[in-house]
Amino acid sequence: MRFEILKASLATARVDCVAVGLHDDGVLPASTGTLDTALKGRIKALAARGDLTGRLGETQLLPDVPGLRAPRLVVVGLGPSKGFDRRVWRKALSAALGAVLKTKSTSLALGIERPAAPQLDDYYAGRAVAELTHAALYRVNDLKSGRRPQPHGLAAVQVAGAGGSADAALRRGLQHGDAVAAGMALLRDLGNLPGNVCTPRYLGNVAKDLAREHRTLRAKVLDEAEIKRLKMGSLLAVSAGSAQPPRFIVLEYRGGKAGAAPVVLVGKGVTFDTGGISLKDPAAMDEMKYDMCGAASVLSAMKVAAQLKLPLNIVALVPAVENMPGSRATKPGDIVTSAAGITIEILNTDAEGRLILCDALHYARRFKPAAVVDVATLTGACVIALGHHHTGVLANDDALARELCEAGVRADDRAWQLPLTDEYTEQLKSNFADLANVGGRDGGTITAAAFLGKFMQGVSWAHLDIAGTAWLSGAQKGGTGRPLPLLADFLIGRSGQGA
Ligand code: BES
Ligand code: MN
Ligand code: ZN
């Protein structure tokens, strides 16, 4: 996709389609007003007789409008002019893009005025345009037989800019958004793949492919024997019941100064979570193919970092396993020794994410990281607490938690911090080992994080629970691409390349 800044006026732009916005209360945004004048008041006239409503997200396609060089005009409703904010603007933009993609337009000029809202500067407008354009074009990598629908031919999007230095920021936002969108497509594709395709070995190959694509990335994929040598007894306890061998992926990106402490990203890579011997209910168990979305998030974040050549050192670690109830499976009550030497009584084999993450977090220490961020579809309790709108953030460093939440606000990929205080750790007491792997139903998201925190003492660390945000269920079942916008913003911010 080519993203450019519109040089001509909307009326004279040499494109297949022009898109503008309209409020439902008669207020014309400036860009729409200018175009309307060039079109001799056509838009106003259509609005006055009720043919253009301006209702939020409603779109009208007007062909062959006299005075418009482009053969098509899409007018999207922006809702009331009062309360027109960033979220509403994004909604309208998505709706307009949807309408454009119903046509055969291969080029588009976007003149949808944005609100004077905080944190919707030129950079973020560019990011949003690029990310939403790619989101509108995204097609699920389904395995349906029959003819594949042709990909849409939209190849160029021109955005109206304010001129001067604003255009530089807009251009950078478009470029960054393009990279983030490519990462989101990878993340969504990996999540959507079925468990019989996306195995631990498959994830290892994704890391190797990324390293082949980008010379700044180096991949190391450890097999079962090497994982045993690292004494990752907790990780191995999870993969014990599966015929699929585990992998431990180390993907390094060196974009910063040679000695600079890296950010370490750790992603939960359970390629399918049956629950193990503590078998899950059948309802919606298929969705546990998404239990590797943390892994896919951190791999995708590396792709973005490499594509944008961020001046930062980053390491992605992925413990990849399948959680199955085989004859060699770990049983409730089994006690294992983690790589850190901490013994764990596994009371519930369905609390497997923390068991693989604790060994990966311990491994992260060897990099003397500036910060560690793990990403995991860790607890159903997080979906109860925050629903599907906010990712859960828990941390032993409030500044790091704030940094992540602020990245989420800017990137429109929001996260909310939950408390992580000492009391919760008490729920993890075991009579037989250093730690139990479950702390009861109450505060389940927090006790899971408290378990992880035991392995991160003395390291600046945050945990993102994406159980509610990584995918959607029901008719729109599929990966969302979250929390990549947040992660990308965090990394861009750390590298000093932000807005
Ligand atoms: N992968 C699940 C968490 C999950 C469940 C994410 C539903 C999204 C939707 C995780 O491995 C798990 O099973 N967690 C248990 C923990 C419990 C046994 C303490 C859970 O949340 O029920
Ligand atoms: Mn589980
Ligand atoms: Zn799981």
XYZ file of N, CA, C and O in Angstrom, residues 11 28 32-47 65-68 73:
92
model
N -11.365 18.206 -4.610
C -12.170 18.279 -5.840
C -11.363 17.889 -7.072
O -11.912 17.326 -8.022
N -20.786 21.465 8.950
C -19.895 20.900 7.936
C -18.461 21.039 8.402
O -17.994 22.146 8.672
N -14.889 19.299 4.325
C -16.116 18.997 3.591
C -16.717 20.283 3.024
O -17.226 20.314 1.901
N -16.625 21.360 3.812
C -17.149 22.647 3.385
C -16.444 23.157 2.134
O -17.081 23.630 1.187
N -15.096 23.029 2.144
C -14.310 23.466 0.984
C -14.702 22.672 -0.248
O -14.904 23.233 -1.337
N -14.843 21.362 -0.070
C -15.232 20.525 -1.207
C -16.641 20.890 -1.675
O -16.908 20.996 -2.878
N -17.520 21.132 -0.707
C -18.914 21.456 -1.035
C -19.004 22.715 -1.891
O -19.793 22.783 -2.832
N -18.156 23.692 -1.552
C -18.124 24.921 -2.345
C -17.725 24.605 -3.790
O -18.358 25.080 -4.741
N -16.687 23.772 -3.938
C -16.238 23.385 -5.279
C -17.332 22.613 -6.026
O -17.403 22.650 -7.247
N -18.168 21.923 -5.271
C -19.240 21.116 -5.873
C -20.549 21.904 -5.943
O -21.625 21.329 -6.082
N -20.453 23.217 -5.774
C -21.603 24.120 -5.880
C -22.720 23.767 -4.893
O -23.909 23.791 -5.234
N -22.312 23.393 -3.697
C -23.291 23.178 -2.631
C -24.051 21.861 -2.709
O -25.076 21.688 -2.041
N -23.541 20.939 -3.488
C -24.227 19.661 -3.683
C -24.401 18.886 -2.362
O -25.465 18.319 -2.086
N -23.332 18.830 -1.564
C -23.387 18.042 -0.327
C -24.429 18.638 0.615
O -25.277 17.932 1.170
N -24.373 19.962 0.772
C -25.335 20.649 1.649
C -26.761 20.392 1.178
O -27.662 20.155 1.988
N -26.946 20.448 -0.128
C -28.292 20.267 -0.682
C -28.810 18.857 -0.396
O -29.970 18.677 0.006
N -27.934 17.870 -0.575
C -28.347 16.482 -0.312
C -28.641 16.276 1.169
O -29.553 15.535 1.546
N -27.859 16.962 2.012
C -28.093 16.850 3.452
C -29.426 17.500 3.815
O -30.205 16.957 4.601
N -20.224 12.880 -9.421
C -20.705 14.167 -8.914
C -20.114 15.287 -9.771
O -18.885 15.361 -9.913
N -20.956 16.132 -10.357
C -20.425 17.225 -11.185
C -19.477 18.108 -10.370
O -19.792 18.461 -9.228
N -18.320 18.406 -10.967
C -17.341 19.240 -10.271
C -16.273 18.435 -9.561
O -15.255 18.986 -9.143
N -16.491 17.143 -9.398
C -15.504 16.279 -8.742
C -14.749 15.492 -9.802
O -15.363 14.818 -10.626
N -17.706 9.659 -4.845
C -17.578 10.378 -3.573
C -18.256 9.545 -2.499
O -19.414 9.134 -2.662
